[in-house]
CSV table of C-alpha atoms in Angstrom, one decimal:
chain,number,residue,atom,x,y,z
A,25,UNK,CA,49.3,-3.0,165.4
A,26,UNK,CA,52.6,-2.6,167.1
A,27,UNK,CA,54.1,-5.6,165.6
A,28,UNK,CA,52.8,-5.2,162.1
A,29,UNK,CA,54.7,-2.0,161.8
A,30,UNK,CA,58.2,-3.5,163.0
A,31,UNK,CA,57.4,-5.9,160.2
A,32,UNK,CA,57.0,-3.3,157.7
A,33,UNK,CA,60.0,-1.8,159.0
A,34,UNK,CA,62.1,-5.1,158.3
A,35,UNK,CA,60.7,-5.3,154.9
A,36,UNK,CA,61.9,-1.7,154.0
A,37,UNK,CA,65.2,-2.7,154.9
A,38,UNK,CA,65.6,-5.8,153.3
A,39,UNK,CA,64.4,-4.1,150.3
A,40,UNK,CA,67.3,-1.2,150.8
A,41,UNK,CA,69.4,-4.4,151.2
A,42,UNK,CA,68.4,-5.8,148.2
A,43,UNK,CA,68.8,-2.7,146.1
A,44,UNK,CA,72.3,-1.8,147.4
A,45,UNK,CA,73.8,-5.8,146.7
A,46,UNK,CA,72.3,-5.4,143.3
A,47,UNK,CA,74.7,-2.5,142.8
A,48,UNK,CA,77.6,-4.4,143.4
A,49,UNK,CA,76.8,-6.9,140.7
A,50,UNK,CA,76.8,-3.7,138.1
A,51,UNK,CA,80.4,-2.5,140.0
A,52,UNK,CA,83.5,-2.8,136.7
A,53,UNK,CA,85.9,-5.7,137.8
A,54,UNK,CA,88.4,-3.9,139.4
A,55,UNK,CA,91.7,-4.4,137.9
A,56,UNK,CA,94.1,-5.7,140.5
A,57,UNK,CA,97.8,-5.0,140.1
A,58,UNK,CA,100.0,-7.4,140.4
A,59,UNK,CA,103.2,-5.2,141.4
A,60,UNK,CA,104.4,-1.5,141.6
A,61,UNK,CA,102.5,1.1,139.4
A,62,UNK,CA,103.4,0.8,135.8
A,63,UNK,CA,104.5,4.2,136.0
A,64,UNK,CA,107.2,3.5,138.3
A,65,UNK,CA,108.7,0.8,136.5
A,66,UNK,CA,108.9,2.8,133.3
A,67,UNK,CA,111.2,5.5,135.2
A,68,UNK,CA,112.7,2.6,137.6
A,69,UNK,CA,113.8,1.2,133.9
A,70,UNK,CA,115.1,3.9,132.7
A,71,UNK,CA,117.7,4.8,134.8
A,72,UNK,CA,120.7,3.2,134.7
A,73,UNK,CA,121.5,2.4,138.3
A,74,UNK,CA,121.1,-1.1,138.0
A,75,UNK,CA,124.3,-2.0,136.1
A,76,UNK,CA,127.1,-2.9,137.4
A,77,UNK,CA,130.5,-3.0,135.6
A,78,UNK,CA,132.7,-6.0,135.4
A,79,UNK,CA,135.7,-4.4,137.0
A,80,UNK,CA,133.2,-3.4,140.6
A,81,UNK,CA,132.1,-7.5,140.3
A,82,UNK,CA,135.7,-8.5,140.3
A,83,UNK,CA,136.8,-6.2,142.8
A,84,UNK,CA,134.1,-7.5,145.1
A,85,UNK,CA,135.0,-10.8,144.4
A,86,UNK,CA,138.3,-10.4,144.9
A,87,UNK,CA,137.9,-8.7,148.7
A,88,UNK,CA,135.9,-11.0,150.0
A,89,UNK,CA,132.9,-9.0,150.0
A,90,UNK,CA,130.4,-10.6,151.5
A,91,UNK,CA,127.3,-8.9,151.6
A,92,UNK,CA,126.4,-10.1,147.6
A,93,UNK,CA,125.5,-12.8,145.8
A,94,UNK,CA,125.9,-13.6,142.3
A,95,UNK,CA,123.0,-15.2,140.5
A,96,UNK,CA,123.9,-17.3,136.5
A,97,UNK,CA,120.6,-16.9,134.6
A,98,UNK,CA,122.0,-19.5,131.9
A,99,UNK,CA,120.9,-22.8,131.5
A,100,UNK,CA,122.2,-25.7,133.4
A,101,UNK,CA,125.1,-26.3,130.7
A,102,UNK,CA,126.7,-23.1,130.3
A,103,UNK,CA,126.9,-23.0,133.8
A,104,UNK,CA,128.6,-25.9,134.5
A,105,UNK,CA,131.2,-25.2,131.4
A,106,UNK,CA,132.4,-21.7,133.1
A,107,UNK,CA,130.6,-19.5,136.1
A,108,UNK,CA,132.0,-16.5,137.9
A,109,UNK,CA,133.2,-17.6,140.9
A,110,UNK,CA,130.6,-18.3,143.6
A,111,UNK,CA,127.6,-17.7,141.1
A,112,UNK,CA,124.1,-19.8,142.3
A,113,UNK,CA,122.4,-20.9,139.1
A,114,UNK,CA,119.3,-20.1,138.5
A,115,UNK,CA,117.9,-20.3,134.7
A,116,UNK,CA,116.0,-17.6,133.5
A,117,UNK,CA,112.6,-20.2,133.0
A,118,UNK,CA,112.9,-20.7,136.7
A,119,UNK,CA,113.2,-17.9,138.0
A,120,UNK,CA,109.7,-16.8,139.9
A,121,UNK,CA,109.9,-20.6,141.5
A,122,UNK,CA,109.8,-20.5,145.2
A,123,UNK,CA,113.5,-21.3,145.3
A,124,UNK,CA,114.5,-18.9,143.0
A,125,UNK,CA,112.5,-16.2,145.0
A,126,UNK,CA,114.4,-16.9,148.3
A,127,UNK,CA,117.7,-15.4,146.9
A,128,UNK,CA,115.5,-12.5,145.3
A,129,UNK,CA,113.1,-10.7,147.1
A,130,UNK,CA,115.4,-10.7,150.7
A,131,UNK,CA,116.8,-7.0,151.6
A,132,UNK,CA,120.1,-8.8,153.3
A,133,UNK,CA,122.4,-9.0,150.2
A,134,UNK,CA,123.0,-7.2,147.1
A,135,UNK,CA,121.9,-9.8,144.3
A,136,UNK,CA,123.9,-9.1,140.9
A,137,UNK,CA,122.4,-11.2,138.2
A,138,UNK,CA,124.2,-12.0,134.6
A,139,UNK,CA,123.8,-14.1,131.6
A,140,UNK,CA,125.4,-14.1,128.5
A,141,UNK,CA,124.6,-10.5,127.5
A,142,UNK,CA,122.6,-8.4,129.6
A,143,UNK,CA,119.5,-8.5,128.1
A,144,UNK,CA,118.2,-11.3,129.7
A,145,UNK,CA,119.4,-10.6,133.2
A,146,UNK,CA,117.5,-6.8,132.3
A,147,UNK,CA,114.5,-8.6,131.4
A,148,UNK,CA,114.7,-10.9,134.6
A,149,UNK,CA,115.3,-7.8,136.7
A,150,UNK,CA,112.4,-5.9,135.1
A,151,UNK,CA,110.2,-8.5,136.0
A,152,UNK,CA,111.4,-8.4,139.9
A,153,UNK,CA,111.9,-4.8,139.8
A,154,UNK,CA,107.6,-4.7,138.8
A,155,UNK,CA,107.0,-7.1,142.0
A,156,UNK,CA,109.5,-4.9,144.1
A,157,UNK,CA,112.5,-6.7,145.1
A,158,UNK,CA,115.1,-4.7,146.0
A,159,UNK,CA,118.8,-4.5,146.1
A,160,UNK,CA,118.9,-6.5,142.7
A,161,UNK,CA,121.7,-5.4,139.6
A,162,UNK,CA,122.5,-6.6,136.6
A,163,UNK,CA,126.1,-7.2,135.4
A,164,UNK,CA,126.9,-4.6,132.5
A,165,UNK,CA,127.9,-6.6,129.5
A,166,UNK,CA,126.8,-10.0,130.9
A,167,UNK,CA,129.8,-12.8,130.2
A,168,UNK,CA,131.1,-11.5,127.4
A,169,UNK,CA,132.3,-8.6,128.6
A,170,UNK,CA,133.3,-10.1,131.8
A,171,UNK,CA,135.6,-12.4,129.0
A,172,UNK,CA,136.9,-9.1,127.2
A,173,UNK,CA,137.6,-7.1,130.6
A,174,UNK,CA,138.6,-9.7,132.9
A,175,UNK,CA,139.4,-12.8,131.5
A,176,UNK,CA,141.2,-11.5,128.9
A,177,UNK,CA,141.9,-7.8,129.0
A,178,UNK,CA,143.2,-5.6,126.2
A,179,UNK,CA,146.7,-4.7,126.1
A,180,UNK,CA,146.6,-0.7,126.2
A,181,UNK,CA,149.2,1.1,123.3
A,182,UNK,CA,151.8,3.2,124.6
A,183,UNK,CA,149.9,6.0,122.6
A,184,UNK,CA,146.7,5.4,125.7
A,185,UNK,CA,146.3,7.4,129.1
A,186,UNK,CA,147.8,6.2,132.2
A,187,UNK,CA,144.4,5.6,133.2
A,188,UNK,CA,144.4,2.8,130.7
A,189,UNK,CA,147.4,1.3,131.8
A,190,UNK,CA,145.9,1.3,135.8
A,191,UNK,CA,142.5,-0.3,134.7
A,192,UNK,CA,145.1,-3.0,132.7
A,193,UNK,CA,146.9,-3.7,135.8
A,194,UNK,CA,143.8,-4.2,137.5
A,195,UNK,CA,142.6,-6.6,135.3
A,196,UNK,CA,145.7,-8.2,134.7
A,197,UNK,CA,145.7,-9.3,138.1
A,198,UNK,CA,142.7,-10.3,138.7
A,199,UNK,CA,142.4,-12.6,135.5
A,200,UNK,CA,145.1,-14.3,137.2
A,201,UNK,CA,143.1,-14.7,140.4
A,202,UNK,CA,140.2,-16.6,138.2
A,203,UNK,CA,143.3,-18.8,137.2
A,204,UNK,CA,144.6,-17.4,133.4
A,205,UNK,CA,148.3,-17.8,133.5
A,206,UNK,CA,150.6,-15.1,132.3
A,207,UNK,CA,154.0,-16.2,130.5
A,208,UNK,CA,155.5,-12.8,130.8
A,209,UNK,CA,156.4,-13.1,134.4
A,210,UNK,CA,157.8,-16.2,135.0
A,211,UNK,CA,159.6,-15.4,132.2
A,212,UNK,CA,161.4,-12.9,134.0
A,213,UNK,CA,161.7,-14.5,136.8
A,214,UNK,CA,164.0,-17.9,134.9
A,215,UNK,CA,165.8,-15.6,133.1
A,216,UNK,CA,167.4,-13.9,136.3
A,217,UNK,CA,170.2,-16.5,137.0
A,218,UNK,CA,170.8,-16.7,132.8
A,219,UNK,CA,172.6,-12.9,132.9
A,220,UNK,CA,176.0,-13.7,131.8
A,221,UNK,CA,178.3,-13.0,134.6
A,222,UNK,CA,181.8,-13.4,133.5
A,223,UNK,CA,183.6,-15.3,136.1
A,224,UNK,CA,186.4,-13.3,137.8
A,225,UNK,CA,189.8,-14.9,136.1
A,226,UNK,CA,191.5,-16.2,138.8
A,227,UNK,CA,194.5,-14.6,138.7
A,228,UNK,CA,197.1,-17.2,139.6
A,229,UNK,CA,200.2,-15.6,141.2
A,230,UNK,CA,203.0,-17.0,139.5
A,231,UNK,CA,205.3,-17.1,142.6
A,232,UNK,CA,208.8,-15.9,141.2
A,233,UNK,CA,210.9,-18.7,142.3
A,234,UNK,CA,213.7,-17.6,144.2
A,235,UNK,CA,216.8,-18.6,142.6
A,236,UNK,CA,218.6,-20.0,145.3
A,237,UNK,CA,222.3,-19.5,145.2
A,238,UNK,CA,223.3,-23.2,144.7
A,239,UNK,CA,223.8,-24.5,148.0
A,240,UNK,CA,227.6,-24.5,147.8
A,241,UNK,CA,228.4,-28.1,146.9
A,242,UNK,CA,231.4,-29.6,146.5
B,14,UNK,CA,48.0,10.2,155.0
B,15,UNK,CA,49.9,8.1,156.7
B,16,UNK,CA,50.3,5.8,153.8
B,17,UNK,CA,51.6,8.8,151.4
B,18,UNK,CA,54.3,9.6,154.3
B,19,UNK,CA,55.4,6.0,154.0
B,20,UNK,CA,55.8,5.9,149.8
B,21,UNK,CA,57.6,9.5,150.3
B,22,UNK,CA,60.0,8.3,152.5
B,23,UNK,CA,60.5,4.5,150.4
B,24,UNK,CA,61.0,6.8,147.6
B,25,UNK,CA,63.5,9.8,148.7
B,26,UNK,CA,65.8,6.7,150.4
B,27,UNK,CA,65.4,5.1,147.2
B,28,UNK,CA,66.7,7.8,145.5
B,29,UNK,CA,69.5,8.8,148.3
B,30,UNK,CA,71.1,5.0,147.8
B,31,UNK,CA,70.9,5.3,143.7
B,32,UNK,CA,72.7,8.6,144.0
B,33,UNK,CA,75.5,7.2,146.4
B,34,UNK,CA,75.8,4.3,143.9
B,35,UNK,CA,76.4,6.4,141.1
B,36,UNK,CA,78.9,8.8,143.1
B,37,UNK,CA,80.4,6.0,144.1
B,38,UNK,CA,80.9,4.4,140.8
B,39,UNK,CA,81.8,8.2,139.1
B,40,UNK,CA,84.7,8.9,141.9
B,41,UNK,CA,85.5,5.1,141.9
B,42,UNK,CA,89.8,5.1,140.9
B,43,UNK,CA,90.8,2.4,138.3
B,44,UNK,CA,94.3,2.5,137.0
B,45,UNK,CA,94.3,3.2,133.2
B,46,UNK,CA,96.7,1.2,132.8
B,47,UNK,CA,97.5,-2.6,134.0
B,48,UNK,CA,99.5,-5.6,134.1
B,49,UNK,CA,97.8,-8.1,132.2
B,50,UNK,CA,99.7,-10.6,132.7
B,51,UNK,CA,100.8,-12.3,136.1
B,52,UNK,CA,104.4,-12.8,136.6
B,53,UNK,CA,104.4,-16.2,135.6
B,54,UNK,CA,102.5,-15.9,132.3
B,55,UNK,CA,104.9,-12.6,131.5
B,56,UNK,CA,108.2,-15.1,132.3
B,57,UNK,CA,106.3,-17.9,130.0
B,58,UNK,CA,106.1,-15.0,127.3
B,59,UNK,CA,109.4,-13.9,127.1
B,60,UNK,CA,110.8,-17.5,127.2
B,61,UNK,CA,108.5,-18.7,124.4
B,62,UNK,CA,108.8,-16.0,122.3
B,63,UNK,CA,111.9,-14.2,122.0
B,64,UNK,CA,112.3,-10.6,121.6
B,65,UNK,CA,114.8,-10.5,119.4
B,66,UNK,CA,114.4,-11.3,116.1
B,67,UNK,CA,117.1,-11.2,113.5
B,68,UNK,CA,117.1,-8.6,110.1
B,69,UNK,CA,116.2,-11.3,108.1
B,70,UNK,CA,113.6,-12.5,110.3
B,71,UNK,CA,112.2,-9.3,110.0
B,72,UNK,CA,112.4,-8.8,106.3
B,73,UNK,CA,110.2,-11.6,105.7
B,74,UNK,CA,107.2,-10.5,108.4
B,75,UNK,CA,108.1,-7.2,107.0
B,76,UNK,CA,104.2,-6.7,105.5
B,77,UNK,CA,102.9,-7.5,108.4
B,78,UNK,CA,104.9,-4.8,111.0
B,79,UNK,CA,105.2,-1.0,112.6
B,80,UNK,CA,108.1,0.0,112.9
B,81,UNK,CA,108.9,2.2,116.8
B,82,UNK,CA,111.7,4.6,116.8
B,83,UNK,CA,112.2,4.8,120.6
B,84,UNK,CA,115.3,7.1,120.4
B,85,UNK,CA,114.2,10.8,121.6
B,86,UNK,CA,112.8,13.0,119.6
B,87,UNK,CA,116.0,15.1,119.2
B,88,UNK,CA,117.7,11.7,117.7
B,89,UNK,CA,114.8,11.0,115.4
B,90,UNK,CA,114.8,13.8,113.7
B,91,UNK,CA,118.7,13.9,112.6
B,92,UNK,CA,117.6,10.4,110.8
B,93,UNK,CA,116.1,7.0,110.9
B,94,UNK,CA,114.4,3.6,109.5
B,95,UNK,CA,112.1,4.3,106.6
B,96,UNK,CA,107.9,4.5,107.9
B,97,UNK,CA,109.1,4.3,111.3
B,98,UNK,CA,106.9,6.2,113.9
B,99,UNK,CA,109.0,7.6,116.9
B,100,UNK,CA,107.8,6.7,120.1
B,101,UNK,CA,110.5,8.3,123.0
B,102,UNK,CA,111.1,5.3,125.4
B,103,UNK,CA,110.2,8.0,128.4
B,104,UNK,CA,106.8,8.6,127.1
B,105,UNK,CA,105.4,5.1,126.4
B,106,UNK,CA,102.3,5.7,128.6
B,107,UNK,CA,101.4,8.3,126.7
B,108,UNK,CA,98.1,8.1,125.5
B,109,UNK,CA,98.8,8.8,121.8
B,110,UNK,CA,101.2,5.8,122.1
B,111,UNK,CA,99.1,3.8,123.6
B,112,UNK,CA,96.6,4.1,120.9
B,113,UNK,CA,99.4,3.1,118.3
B,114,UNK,CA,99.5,-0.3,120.4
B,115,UNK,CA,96.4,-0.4,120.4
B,116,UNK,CA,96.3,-0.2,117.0
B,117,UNK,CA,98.7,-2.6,116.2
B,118,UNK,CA,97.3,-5.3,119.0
B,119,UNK,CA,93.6,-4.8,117.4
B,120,UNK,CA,95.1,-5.7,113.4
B,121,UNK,CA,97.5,-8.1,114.8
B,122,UNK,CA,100.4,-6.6,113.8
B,123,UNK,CA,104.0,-6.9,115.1
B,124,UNK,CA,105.3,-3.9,116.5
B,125,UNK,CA,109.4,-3.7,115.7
B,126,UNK,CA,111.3,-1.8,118.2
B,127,UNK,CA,114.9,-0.3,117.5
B,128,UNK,CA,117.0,1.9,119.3
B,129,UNK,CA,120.6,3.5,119.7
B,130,UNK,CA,121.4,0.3,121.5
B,131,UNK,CA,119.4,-2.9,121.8
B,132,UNK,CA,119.5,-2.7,125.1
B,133,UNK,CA,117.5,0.7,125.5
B,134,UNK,CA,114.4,-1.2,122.8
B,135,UNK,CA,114.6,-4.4,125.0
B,136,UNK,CA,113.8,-2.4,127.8
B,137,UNK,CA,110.5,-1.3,125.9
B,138,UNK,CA,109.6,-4.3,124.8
B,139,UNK,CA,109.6,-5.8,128.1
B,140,UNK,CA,107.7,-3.0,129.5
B,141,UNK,CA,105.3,-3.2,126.5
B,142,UNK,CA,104.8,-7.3,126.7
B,143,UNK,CA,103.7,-6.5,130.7
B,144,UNK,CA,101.3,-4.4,130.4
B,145,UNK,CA,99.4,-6.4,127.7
B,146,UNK,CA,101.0,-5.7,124.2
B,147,UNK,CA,102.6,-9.6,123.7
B,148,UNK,CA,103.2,-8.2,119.8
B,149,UNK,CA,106.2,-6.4,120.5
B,150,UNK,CA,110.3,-7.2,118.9
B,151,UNK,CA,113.0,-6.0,118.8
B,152,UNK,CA,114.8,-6.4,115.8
B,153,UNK,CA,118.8,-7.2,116.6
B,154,UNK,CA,120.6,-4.0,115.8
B,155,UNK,CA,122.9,-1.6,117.1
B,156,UNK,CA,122.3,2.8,115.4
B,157,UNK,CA,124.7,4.7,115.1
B,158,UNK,CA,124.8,8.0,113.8
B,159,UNK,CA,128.1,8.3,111.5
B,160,UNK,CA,128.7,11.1,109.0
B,161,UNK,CA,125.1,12.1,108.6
B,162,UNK,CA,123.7,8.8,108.4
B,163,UNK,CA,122.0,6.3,110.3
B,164,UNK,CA,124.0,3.5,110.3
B,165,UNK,CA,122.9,0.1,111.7
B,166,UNK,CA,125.0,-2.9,112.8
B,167,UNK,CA,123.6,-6.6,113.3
B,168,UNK,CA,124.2,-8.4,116.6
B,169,UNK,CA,123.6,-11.6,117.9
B,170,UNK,CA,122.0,-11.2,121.5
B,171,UNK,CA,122.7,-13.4,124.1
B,172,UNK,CA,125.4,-15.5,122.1
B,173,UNK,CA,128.9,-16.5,124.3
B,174,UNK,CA,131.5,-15.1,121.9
B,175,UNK,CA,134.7,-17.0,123.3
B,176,UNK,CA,134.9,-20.4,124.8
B,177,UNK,CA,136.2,-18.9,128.6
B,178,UNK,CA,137.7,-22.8,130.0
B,179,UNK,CA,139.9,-23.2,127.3
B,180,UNK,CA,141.3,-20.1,126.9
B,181,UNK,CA,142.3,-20.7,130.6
B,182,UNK,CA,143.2,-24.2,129.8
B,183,UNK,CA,145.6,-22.5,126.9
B,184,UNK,CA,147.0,-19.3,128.5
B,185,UNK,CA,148.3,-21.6,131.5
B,186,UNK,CA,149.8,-24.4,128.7
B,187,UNK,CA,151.5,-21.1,127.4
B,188,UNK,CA,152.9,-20.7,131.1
B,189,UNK,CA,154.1,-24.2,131.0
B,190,UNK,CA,156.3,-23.7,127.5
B,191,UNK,CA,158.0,-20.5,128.4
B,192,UNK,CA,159.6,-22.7,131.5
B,193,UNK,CA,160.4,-25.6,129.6
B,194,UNK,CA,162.4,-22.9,127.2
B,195,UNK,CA,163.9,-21.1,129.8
B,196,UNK,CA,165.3,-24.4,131.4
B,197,UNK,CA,167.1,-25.6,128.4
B,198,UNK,CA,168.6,-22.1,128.6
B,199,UNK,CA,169.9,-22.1,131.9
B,200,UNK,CA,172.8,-24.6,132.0
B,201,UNK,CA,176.2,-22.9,131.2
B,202,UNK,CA,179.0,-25.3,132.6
B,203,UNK,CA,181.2,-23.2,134.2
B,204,UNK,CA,185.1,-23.2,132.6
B,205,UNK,CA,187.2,-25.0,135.4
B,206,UNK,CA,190.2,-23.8,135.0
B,207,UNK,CA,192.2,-26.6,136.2
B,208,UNK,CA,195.0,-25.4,138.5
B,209,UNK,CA,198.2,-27.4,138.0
B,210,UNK,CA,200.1,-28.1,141.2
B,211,UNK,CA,203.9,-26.7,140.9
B,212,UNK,CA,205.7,-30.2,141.5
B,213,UNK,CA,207.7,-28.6,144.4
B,214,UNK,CA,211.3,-29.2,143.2
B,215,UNK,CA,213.3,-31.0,145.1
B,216,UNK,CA,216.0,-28.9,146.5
B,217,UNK,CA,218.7,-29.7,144.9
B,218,UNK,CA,221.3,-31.5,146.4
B,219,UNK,CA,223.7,-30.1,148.5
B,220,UNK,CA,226.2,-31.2,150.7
């Protein structure tokens, strides 16, 4: 009597059992999200606190700073033809490779990615910005504005602010630490010694010969 | 008696688990809105197909496209594109827009983004090909808004416009030349005045 009622007991909860697994087959798939909510990374996108201009890169550069790293999203060849100095290249196909991951997702440097404009270095940091890698910036302008700015600066007119004529001098001298040569100041320089300095006429002091008395001769 | 007790209780439990299944799947959170694709399938997406396309480019899938407006609303209504729909690059999420997207993804039909800059629509686009909506362009303009009238210049995205070695190559040749010019300058023979020596006369004979 005793035993056939634990029985019965058992089957009632193998039944329950049954019944409650059977719901989780009807359970939606749940979505999973691969990343930050997409909410986020629609007002992460929108502000603009990713970019950094050309004239902050070269500054770092310049100083020594270093606690960033500059990433080349081109392909192999563009990189090899001209880089910004010290840039790792990674192209853009490669970029969620295990490698390539190392040097992003790390909270030890500042990572300032670049390619030729900056729309694929935005769409390379929207895509680790969604996994949520941090400390990651994109270079305003890409290469060809670090080739209009740096490389090659404008000449401000006399008619421009002062301001204009700082930034110049800035860039000035730092397109000639990436090695552009300048003709203007060695110019300068060789013409020093070509100022015409008119000798001093030596004056020759015409000694008035004494007239001697003529020794009294014979 | 005993048996009816049994069937009462089989039957409220019963009843309790059903209603915890369907609370359960009632309060049960899913996201409205998802990545669909991994990261790797989104990279592969964006390599294989572009998001630019060019004006021309778009003039001949021109049957066969929406065009967005994502400037703000403000911007929108002072001008822009012919049939364009404005959809505010802040409120992409928004239901209504998703439904446009939806749209467009169902008739497979290309959405074609524009915006002040083409920087602000290849933001959207990107977002858009993430969470699902691979139809998305961007067509390769710059708007501007010039004497009451939307203007619209052609770019070419992601092109180098100057070869960077060689103009280093040729500012420092330039270097070079300014020397060579400034050498051939720089010798000026002094004038040497020669100096005669007086012939010291011999003092003339005395006794």
């Amino acid at each position: 009597m005793f035993k056939n009622m634990l029985d019965k007991r058992y089957v009632f909860l193998t039944v329950v059992l049954l019944i409650l697994g059977s719901g989780l087959l009807f359970l939606p798939k749940q979505k999973v999200n691969e990343g930050i909510d997409p909410t986020d990374l629609l007002m992460n996108i929108n502000s603009s606190e990713r970019f950094i201009s050309t004239d902050q890169l070269a500054d770092k550069i310049i100083s020594n700073d270093p606690s960033f790293i500059v990433i080349d999203l081109r392909d192999e060849d563009s990189y090899k033809q001209y880089s910004i100095l010290n840039a790792i290249n990674i192209p853009f196909k490669n970029l969620m490779e295990e490698a390539s991951i190392n040097y992003l997702n790390q909270d030890q440097y500042d990572v300032v990615l670049y390619s030729n404009d900056h729309f694929i270095a935005d769409q390379a940091w929207m895509l680790c910005n969604r996994l949520g890698y941090e400390n990651l910036f994109v270079l305003d302008g890409g290469m060809n504005a670090w080739y209009k700015t740096i490389i090659n600066p404008m000449k401000p007119t006399e008619n421009m602010a002062m301001s204009a004529f700082n930034t110049y001098d800035f860039r000035k001298a730092a397109s000639m630490y990436f090695g552009v040569g300048y003709p203007e100041p060695i110019f300068v320089e060789a013409k020093k010694p070509v100022t015409k300095r008119k000798a001093p006429k030596k004056v020759i002091p015409i000694k008035k010969k004494k007239k001697y008395e003529s020794e009294g001769g014979c | 008696m005993k048996e009816l007790e049994k069937t009462k209780r089989i039957s409220i439990s019963a009843i309790l688990v059903i209603l915890a299944l369907i609370i359960g799947l009632l309060t049960m959170k899913t996201p409205e809105i998802t990545y669909v694709n991994c990261k790797n399938k989104s990279l592969a997406n964006l390599i294989e197909q572009p998001i630019f396309i060019t004006l021309k480019q778009y003039k001949e899938i021109k049957d066969k496209t929406v065009i967005i407006d994502i400037r703000t609303a403000f911007d929108f209504s002072k001008g822009h594109l012919e049939e364009a729909i404005n959809i505010p690059l802040t409120s992409l999420l928004e239901k209504s827009s998703i439904a446009i997207f939806d749209k467009a993804k169902t008739d497979s039909i290309t959405a074609v983004l524009y915006g002040k800059s083409a920087m602000d629509a290849n933001k959207a686009s990107t977002f858009l090909r993430q969470i699902g909506y691979t139809n998305t362009k961007v067509i390769a303009i710059e708007t501007s808004f010039d004497s009451y009238e939307l203007t619209s210049k052609e770019i070419s995205p992601e092109t180098l416009l100057a070869d960077i070695p060689s103009f280093i190559k040729k500012s420092n040749e330039r270097k070079k030349v300014v020397i060579k010019k400034t050498i051939i300058k720089k010798p000026k023979p002094r004038k040497v005045i020669p100096i005669k020596k007086k012939k010291k006369y011999e003092s003339e004979g005395g006794c």
